[in-house]
Short mmCIF file of C-alpha atoms and ligand atoms in Angstrom, two decimals:
data_model
loop_
_atom_site.label_atom_id
_atom_site.label_comp_id
_atom_site.label_asym_id
_atom_site.label_seq_id
_atom_site.Cartn_x
_atom_site.Cartn_y
_atom_site.Cartn_z
CA MET A 176 -98.34 -54.92 -71.04
CA SER A 177 -96.22 -51.82 -72.07
CA PHE A 178 -94.35 -49.40 -69.65
CA LEU A 179 -94.36 -45.83 -71.19
CA TYR A 180 -91.19 -43.43 -70.21
CA LYS A 181 -92.11 -39.44 -70.74
CA SER A 182 -89.38 -37.56 -70.17
CA ASP A 183 -86.07 -36.23 -71.46
CA PRO A 184 -85.61 -39.41 -74.94
CA VAL A 185 -81.48 -39.53 -74.50
CA ARG A 186 -82.26 -41.06 -70.66
CA GLY A 187 -85.22 -42.88 -72.22
CA ALA A 188 -83.13 -44.40 -74.65
CA GLN A 189 -80.55 -45.64 -72.04
CA TRP A 190 -84.31 -46.84 -69.78
CA ALA A 191 -84.87 -48.82 -73.06
CA GLN A 192 -81.95 -50.48 -73.87
CA ARG A 193 -81.59 -51.55 -69.83
CA PHE A 194 -85.67 -52.50 -69.95
CA ALA A 195 -85.05 -54.86 -73.06
CA GLN A 196 -81.95 -56.56 -70.85
CA LYS A 197 -84.42 -56.84 -67.49
CA ALA A 198 -87.81 -56.95 -68.44
CA PRO A 199 -88.13 -58.40 -71.66
CA ASP A 200 -91.90 -59.02 -71.17
CA LEU A 201 -92.73 -55.75 -70.10
CA ALA A 202 -92.91 -53.45 -73.85
CA PHE A 203 -90.71 -49.72 -73.23
CA ARG A 204 -92.53 -46.61 -75.50
CA ILE A 205 -90.64 -43.19 -74.99
CA TRP A 206 -93.89 -40.27 -74.96
CA PRO A 207 -94.79 -39.43 -77.81
CA ASP A 208 -95.01 -42.78 -79.41
CA ILE A 209 -97.41 -44.68 -76.89
CA GLY A 210 -98.49 -47.49 -79.22
CA ASP A 211 -101.41 -48.75 -77.42
CA PRO A 212 -102.83 -46.87 -74.73
CA LYS A 213 -105.20 -49.41 -73.61
CA ALA A 214 -102.08 -51.35 -72.75
CA VAL A 215 -99.95 -49.26 -70.76
CA ARG A 216 -100.51 -50.39 -66.79
CA TYR A 217 -97.27 -48.26 -65.77
CA LEU A 218 -95.90 -44.09 -66.44
CA ALA A 219 -92.32 -42.69 -65.34
CA ALA A 220 -92.65 -38.77 -65.85
CA TRP A 221 -91.22 -35.60 -64.87
CA GLN A 222 -93.90 -33.87 -65.71
CA PRO A 223 -97.49 -37.22 -66.69
CA PRO A 224 -99.53 -35.70 -69.32
CA ASP A 225 -102.68 -33.27 -68.30
CA ASP A 226 -105.43 -35.73 -67.66
CA PRO A 227 -102.86 -39.54 -67.29
CA VAL A 228 -106.49 -42.03 -66.40
CA ALA A 229 -108.29 -40.28 -70.39
CA LEU A 230 -105.36 -40.26 -72.16
CA LEU A 231 -104.25 -44.19 -70.58
CA PRO A 232 -106.77 -46.04 -69.11
CA ASN A 233 -105.40 -48.83 -68.05
CA LEU A 234 -102.68 -46.97 -65.64
CA GLU A 235 -101.65 -48.53 -62.03
CA VAL A 236 -99.02 -46.47 -61.24
CA VAL A 237 -97.42 -43.23 -61.86
CA PHE A 238 -93.49 -43.08 -61.21
CA SER A 239 -91.65 -39.67 -60.85
CA VAL A 240 -88.11 -39.94 -62.63
CA GLY A 241 -86.90 -37.45 -60.16
CA ALA A 242 -86.89 -37.40 -56.04
CA GLY A 243 -88.71 -34.67 -55.86
CA ILE A 244 -92.67 -34.75 -57.03
CA ASP A 245 -93.89 -30.90 -56.91
CA GLN A 246 -93.94 -30.14 -60.38
CA PHE A 247 -96.32 -33.08 -60.15
CA ASP A 248 -100.58 -32.08 -60.90
CA LEU A 249 -101.24 -34.56 -58.37
CA SER A 250 -104.77 -33.83 -58.59
CA SER A 251 -104.75 -35.19 -61.93
CA VAL A 252 -104.03 -38.82 -61.14
CA PRO A 253 -106.33 -40.30 -59.03
CA ALA A 254 -106.00 -41.75 -55.52
CA HIS A 255 -106.31 -45.55 -56.48
CA ILE A 256 -103.36 -45.00 -58.26
CA PRO A 257 -100.15 -44.72 -56.70
CA VAL A 258 -97.12 -41.99 -57.59
CA VAL A 259 -93.77 -42.90 -56.31
CA ARG A 260 -90.75 -40.60 -56.41
CA MET A 261 -87.75 -42.00 -57.17
CA ILE A 262 -85.17 -43.65 -54.54
CA GLU A 263 -81.68 -45.02 -55.95
CA PRO A 264 -78.19 -44.59 -55.07
CA GLY A 265 -77.41 -43.40 -58.40
CA ILE A 266 -79.42 -40.22 -56.76
CA VAL A 267 -77.70 -40.62 -54.09
CA GLU A 268 -74.20 -41.19 -54.24
CA GLY A 269 -74.78 -37.73 -56.82
CA MET A 270 -76.10 -35.47 -54.27
CA VAL A 271 -73.61 -36.56 -51.36
CA GLU A 272 -71.08 -35.11 -54.46
CA TYR A 273 -72.56 -32.20 -54.56
CA VAL A 274 -73.22 -31.52 -50.82
CA THR A 275 -69.86 -32.37 -50.16
CA GLN A 276 -67.94 -30.02 -52.16
CA ALA A 277 -70.26 -27.36 -51.37
CA VAL A 278 -69.26 -27.63 -47.23
CA LEU A 279 -65.61 -28.07 -48.06
CA THR A 280 -65.74 -25.44 -50.43
CA ILE A 281 -67.26 -22.99 -47.51
CA HIS A 282 -64.97 -24.47 -44.89
CA ARG A 283 -61.94 -24.71 -46.46
CA ASP A 284 -62.59 -20.85 -47.34
CA LEU A 285 -62.46 -21.20 -50.93
CA PHE A 286 -64.91 -17.73 -51.37
CA ASP A 287 -62.06 -15.72 -50.38
CA TYR A 288 -59.19 -17.32 -52.06
CA ALA A 289 -61.62 -17.41 -55.59
CA ALA A 290 -61.79 -13.48 -54.19
CA GLN A 291 -57.78 -13.14 -54.11
CA GLN A 292 -56.53 -15.13 -56.85
CA ARG A 293 -58.76 -12.76 -59.16
CA ALA A 294 -56.64 -9.71 -57.04
CA GLN A 295 -53.66 -11.78 -57.16
CA VAL A 296 -52.84 -11.78 -53.59
CA TRP A 297 -51.00 -14.75 -51.77
CA ARG A 298 -52.20 -14.62 -48.59
CA GLU A 299 -52.89 -18.04 -46.39
CA LYS A 300 -55.40 -17.76 -43.91
CA PRO A 301 -55.53 -20.41 -40.58
CA VAL A 302 -57.61 -23.17 -40.94
CA ARG A 303 -60.89 -24.42 -38.99
CA ALA A 304 -60.97 -28.04 -37.68
CA ALA A 305 -63.86 -29.40 -38.84
CA ALA A 306 -64.59 -30.02 -35.34
CA SER A 307 -65.52 -26.42 -34.73
CA ARG A 308 -67.81 -25.95 -37.98
CA ARG A 309 -71.85 -27.03 -37.38
CA VAL A 310 -73.35 -28.30 -40.33
CA GLY A 311 -77.03 -28.81 -40.57
CA VAL A 312 -79.49 -30.35 -42.83
CA LEU A 313 -82.98 -29.32 -43.33
CA GLY A 314 -84.80 -33.10 -44.12
CA ILE A 315 -83.06 -36.12 -42.96
CA GLY A 316 -84.92 -38.24 -45.75
CA THR A 317 -83.04 -40.48 -48.51
CA LEU A 318 -81.53 -37.62 -49.05
CA GLY A 319 -80.51 -35.70 -46.15
CA GLN A 320 -79.42 -38.92 -44.34
CA ALA A 321 -77.03 -39.77 -46.63
CA VAL A 322 -75.23 -36.17 -46.94
CA LEU A 323 -75.09 -36.70 -43.27
CA ASP A 324 -73.11 -40.04 -42.77
CA MET A 325 -70.40 -38.04 -45.35
CA LEU A 326 -70.37 -35.13 -43.40
CA ARG A 327 -70.07 -36.70 -39.86
CA ARG A 328 -67.26 -38.24 -41.33
CA PHE A 329 -65.21 -35.26 -41.40
CA GLY A 330 -65.60 -34.60 -38.21
CA PHE A 331 -68.22 -31.98 -38.71
CA PRO A 332 -70.52 -31.55 -35.80
CA CYS A 333 -73.91 -32.65 -37.71
CA ALA A 334 -77.44 -31.76 -37.09
CA GLY A 335 -80.57 -32.46 -39.12
CA TRP A 336 -84.09 -31.20 -38.85
CA SER A 337 -87.49 -33.21 -40.08
CA ARG A 338 -91.50 -33.00 -39.12
CA THR A 339 -91.79 -35.98 -37.33
CA PRO A 340 -88.52 -36.93 -34.83
CA ARG A 341 -85.51 -39.53 -36.48
CA THR A 342 -83.06 -41.27 -34.37
CA LEU A 343 -80.03 -41.30 -36.52
CA ASP A 344 -76.60 -42.43 -35.75
CA GLY A 345 -73.93 -39.70 -34.94
CA VAL A 346 -76.68 -36.44 -35.48
CA ASP A 347 -78.75 -34.34 -32.86
CA CYS A 348 -81.95 -34.37 -34.85
CA TYR A 349 -84.77 -32.23 -34.31
CA ALA A 350 -88.46 -31.88 -35.53
CA GLY A 351 -91.19 -29.42 -35.91
CA ASP A 352 -91.46 -25.77 -36.21
CA ALA A 353 -90.63 -25.20 -32.55
CA ALA A 354 -87.05 -26.78 -32.78
CA LEU A 355 -86.23 -24.89 -36.00
CA ASP A 356 -84.36 -21.83 -33.89
CA ALA A 357 -82.63 -24.03 -31.89
CA PHE A 358 -81.05 -26.02 -34.50
CA LEU A 359 -80.29 -22.97 -36.94
CA ALA A 360 -78.61 -21.32 -33.58
CA ARG A 361 -76.74 -23.92 -33.83
CA THR A 362 -75.60 -23.63 -37.44
CA ASP A 363 -72.80 -22.38 -39.18
CA ILE A 364 -73.35 -24.23 -42.60
CA LEU A 365 -77.33 -25.06 -43.82
CA ILE A 366 -77.91 -27.24 -46.24
CA CYS A 367 -81.58 -27.46 -47.55
CA LEU A 368 -82.84 -30.93 -48.79
CA LEU A 369 -86.68 -30.05 -47.58
CA PRO A 370 -88.84 -31.15 -50.49
CA LEU A 371 -91.02 -28.33 -52.00
CA THR A 372 -94.59 -28.05 -50.06
CA GLY A 373 -96.78 -25.22 -48.63
CA SER A 374 -94.76 -25.65 -45.75
CA THR A 375 -91.32 -25.42 -47.24
CA ARG A 376 -92.02 -22.55 -49.68
CA GLY A 377 -90.42 -19.50 -49.19
CA LEU A 378 -89.00 -20.61 -45.89
CA LEU A 379 -85.50 -19.80 -46.77
CA GLY A 380 -85.87 -16.00 -45.78
CA ALA A 381 -85.10 -13.32 -43.24
CA ARG A 382 -86.58 -15.35 -40.54
CA VAL A 383 -84.23 -18.19 -41.15
CA PHE A 384 -81.23 -16.24 -41.90
CA ASP A 385 -81.73 -13.81 -38.83
CA ALA A 386 -81.50 -17.20 -36.97
CA LEU A 387 -78.45 -18.85 -37.71
CA PRO A 388 -75.49 -17.36 -36.03
CA ALA A 389 -73.90 -14.67 -37.64
CA GLY A 390 -71.50 -15.38 -40.68
CA ALA A 391 -73.17 -18.46 -41.40
CA SER A 392 -73.53 -20.13 -45.14
CA LEU A 393 -76.65 -21.69 -47.35
CA VAL A 394 -76.34 -24.41 -49.66
CA GLN A 395 -79.55 -24.54 -51.04
CA VAL A 396 -80.27 -27.84 -53.15
CA GLY A 397 -83.83 -28.62 -52.55
CA ARG A 398 -86.42 -26.20 -54.82
CA GLY A 399 -85.79 -22.86 -55.73
CA PRO A 400 -89.16 -21.53 -54.79
CA GLN A 401 -88.07 -21.77 -51.45
CA LEU A 402 -84.90 -19.26 -51.05
CA ASP A 403 -86.42 -15.44 -50.73
CA ALA A 404 -83.85 -13.76 -53.45
CA ALA A 405 -83.72 -10.54 -52.08
CA ALA A 406 -83.33 -11.69 -48.33
CA LEU A 407 -80.62 -13.68 -49.58
CA LEU A 408 -79.14 -11.21 -51.52
CA ALA A 409 -79.55 -8.54 -48.70
CA ALA A 410 -78.02 -10.56 -45.62
CA LEU A 411 -75.13 -11.56 -47.56
CA ASP A 412 -74.75 -7.54 -48.10
CA SER A 413 -74.48 -7.20 -44.60
CA GLY A 414 -72.26 -9.72 -43.72
CA ARG A 415 -74.64 -11.60 -41.78
CA LEU A 416 -74.60 -14.20 -43.94
CA ASP A 417 -71.30 -15.08 -45.54
CA SER A 418 -71.92 -17.36 -48.92
CA ALA A 419 -73.90 -20.07 -50.84
CA ILE A 420 -74.05 -22.27 -52.69
CA LEU A 421 -76.77 -22.45 -55.29
CA ASP A 422 -77.91 -25.33 -57.34
CA VAL A 423 -81.73 -24.84 -57.79
CA THR A 424 -83.01 -20.90 -58.49
CA GLU A 425 -86.60 -19.81 -59.23
CA PRO A 426 -86.97 -19.30 -62.35
CA GLU A 427 -84.74 -22.76 -63.77
CA PRO A 428 -83.02 -21.55 -65.89
CA LEU A 429 -81.53 -18.36 -63.56
CA PRO A 430 -82.19 -15.45 -66.53
CA ALA A 431 -79.25 -13.25 -67.40
CA GLY A 432 -78.77 -10.63 -65.74
CA HIS A 433 -79.87 -11.54 -62.40
CA PRO A 434 -78.09 -10.86 -59.38
CA PHE A 435 -77.03 -13.76 -57.91
CA TRP A 436 -74.54 -14.71 -60.93
CA THR A 437 -72.57 -11.63 -60.17
CA HIS A 438 -72.76 -11.91 -56.47
CA PRO A 439 -69.21 -12.57 -55.32
CA ARG A 440 -70.39 -14.40 -52.53
CA ILE A 441 -72.62 -16.34 -53.94
CA ARG A 442 -71.49 -20.20 -56.25
CA ILE A 443 -74.78 -20.92 -59.66
CA THR A 444 -74.82 -24.38 -60.58
CA PRO A 445 -77.68 -24.89 -63.18
CA HIS A 446 -79.63 -27.66 -61.35
CA ILE A 447 -77.60 -30.27 -61.48
CA ALA A 448 -76.52 -31.44 -57.87
CA SER A 449 -77.83 -35.25 -58.37
CA ALA A 450 -79.91 -36.56 -61.52
CA THR A 451 -81.63 -40.42 -61.29
CA ARG A 452 -79.14 -42.53 -63.01
CA PRO A 453 -80.25 -44.14 -65.48
CA GLY A 454 -79.59 -47.91 -64.43
CA THR A 455 -79.56 -47.96 -61.08
CA ALA A 456 -83.26 -46.18 -61.66
CA VAL A 457 -84.44 -48.46 -63.90
CA ASP A 458 -83.72 -51.41 -61.73
CA ALA A 459 -85.49 -49.45 -58.74
CA VAL A 460 -88.68 -49.20 -61.08
CA LEU A 461 -88.06 -52.85 -61.91
CA ALA A 462 -88.33 -53.88 -57.94
CA ASN A 463 -91.39 -51.41 -57.60
CA ILE A 464 -92.89 -52.99 -59.90
CA ALA A 465 -92.13 -56.69 -58.33
CA ARG A 466 -93.95 -55.46 -55.58
CA HIS A 467 -96.35 -54.02 -56.99
CA ARG A 468 -97.63 -57.23 -58.88
CA ALA A 469 -96.53 -59.22 -55.91
CA GLY A 470 -99.79 -57.09 -54.00
CA GLN A 471 -96.37 -55.77 -51.48
CA PRO A 472 -95.98 -52.58 -50.94
CA MET A 473 -93.49 -49.85 -52.65
CA ILE A 474 -90.88 -47.70 -51.86
CA GLY A 475 -91.23 -44.66 -52.69
CA VAL A 476 -94.80 -44.09 -52.08
CA VAL A 477 -96.01 -40.72 -52.43
CA ASP A 478 -98.33 -39.39 -49.59
CA ARG A 479 -101.08 -36.99 -51.18
CA ALA A 480 -101.95 -34.79 -48.16
CA ARG A 481 -98.43 -34.55 -46.45
CA GLY A 482 -97.38 -33.75 -50.15
CA TYR A 483 -94.17 -35.42 -50.37
P1 LIG B 22 -87.11 -37.40 -48.87
O1 LIG B 22 -88.86 -37.57 -48.75
O2 LIG B 22 -86.45 -38.34 -48.49
O3 LIG B 22 -87.29 -36.76 -47.21
C1 LIG B 22 -88.00 -35.10 -47.64
C2 LIG B 22 -87.22 -34.60 -45.70
O4 LIG B 22 -87.64 -33.42 -46.01
C3 LIG B 22 -88.12 -35.68 -45.15
O5 LIG B 22 -87.22 -35.74 -43.66
C4 LIG B 22 -88.78 -35.24 -44.55
O6 LIG B 22 -89.31 -34.80 -42.78
C5 LIG B 22 -87.86 -33.22 -44.14
N1 LIG B 22 -89.61 -32.16 -44.22
C6 LIG B 22 -90.76 -32.29 -45.24
N2 LIG B 22 -91.57 -31.69 -44.93
C7 LIG B 22 -90.99 -30.66 -44.11
C8 LIG B 22 -90.95 -29.58 -42.78
N3 LIG B 22 -92.50 -28.65 -43.22
N4 LIG B 22 -90.84 -29.56 -41.84
C9 LIG B 22 -89.57 -30.09 -41.63
N5 LIG B 22 -89.06 -31.13 -42.09
C10 LIG B 22 -89.70 -31.13 -43.18
O7 LIG B 22 -86.88 -36.55 -49.86
P2 LIG B 22 -85.27 -36.72 -50.69
O8 LIG B 22 -84.35 -37.25 -49.26
O9 LIG B 22 -85.78 -38.43 -51.61
O10 LIG B 22 -85.33 -35.61 -51.15
C11 LIG B 22 -85.21 -34.47 -50.84
C12 LIG B 22 -85.69 -33.19 -51.94
O11 LIG B 22 -84.16 -32.80 -52.45
C13 LIG B 22 -86.42 -33.75 -53.24
O12 LIG B 22 -87.60 -33.51 -52.67
C14 LIG B 22 -86.00 -31.87 -54.30
O13 LIG B 22 -86.10 -31.26 -53.65
C15 LIG B 22 -84.68 -32.29 -53.85
N6 LIG B 22 -84.14 -32.83 -54.50
C16 LIG B 22 -82.73 -32.04 -55.64
C17 LIG B 22 -81.88 -32.86 -56.92
C18 LIG B 22 -80.86 -31.41 -57.29
O14 LIG B 22 -80.14 -32.10 -57.97
N7 LIG B 22 -80.81 -30.17 -56.63
C19 LIG B 22 -82.02 -33.86 -56.53
C20 LIG B 22 -83.18 -34.71 -56.20
C21 LIG B 22 -83.48 -34.01 -55.50
P3 LIG B 22 -89.76 -36.39 -42.49
O15 LIG B 22 -88.53 -37.31 -41.79
O16 LIG B 22 -90.41 -36.24 -40.89
O17 LIG B 22 -90.73 -37.47 -43.35
C1 LIG B 23 -84.70 -34.35 -58.51
C2 LIG B 23 -84.16 -33.52 -59.07
O1 LIG B 23 -85.74 -34.28 -58.00
O2 LIG B 23 -83.33 -34.02 -60.33
O3 LIG B 23 -84.69 -35.76 -58.76
O4 LIG B 23 -83.73 -32.10 -59.02
#
């Protein structure tokens, strides 16, 4: 019986080490060295092969090596094979760090100070209390909840938006399209932690920007196609929005010459907000395999109907 890994080979070598320690009975293979295809019961991939079951006839579970699964063609994985996304403490920790630094960058006026530094200007701005800066997170799943849990400790008034109603300690929760405008109207720093689906593609556009208070900012850590680039540039240039910190873009890599690179109110990072950490990721995958073998529900099974 074997486990096939199909993603970055450097990380794959780290997965292999962890598997050797924790699950020596399960042969670990790194794509394209698949060994006997009939022996492969589990596949972990960023992108599965085109027709995984034709290649691996005894496949039982497909694991995504990332939290998002929009890069998967779910129709190529038969319905009886569960697709499981990555839920593990390492990816949560990285996202909490990234979003916290982004919110504090905006809150403590570091875009303005960067401009002042370029102009060699030494001038203080009044410091606003966190209690006066309202933070709102689109998507309050695994990552959104962890981010809010950290941000509320700074004293930011916190809100979150989800598809289905949720209750979170210290967070004003809004749900569904009908509540979006009310959520946006009370949000000074908007953080996007939504999965990419048919409903979230292009969501970050003029309609959303116009519903935010004037001078609001955006932190985009979801997926590039959720953002309408022209609408963002227009909103920044008109002063409707103050600034944006973008970790994901469309396309990736962001091409040379794209206006985002040089815009003074945009900060770009190359999709590094967070990544699965091999040690904790392997532990999470092995725990799910144990559940699967025991006939128990696995954690993070993708609901194909809703698309995440
Ligand atoms: P979850 O599935 O745990 O949470 C998704 C949240 O989004 C849920 O609250 C869900 O609502 C909400 N949601 C989905 N669709 C809608 C909609 N149409 N309207 C309103 N709310 C909606 O995902 P994670 O928190 O684990 O991850 C979120 C995303 O973060 C990933 O899909 C990925 O795109 C991105 N990501 C980015 C990384 C980076 O480095 N930039 C790293 C890791 C992830 P409900 O609660 O009702 O289900
Ligand atoms: C993920 C990512 O979805 O790294 O895990 O973007």
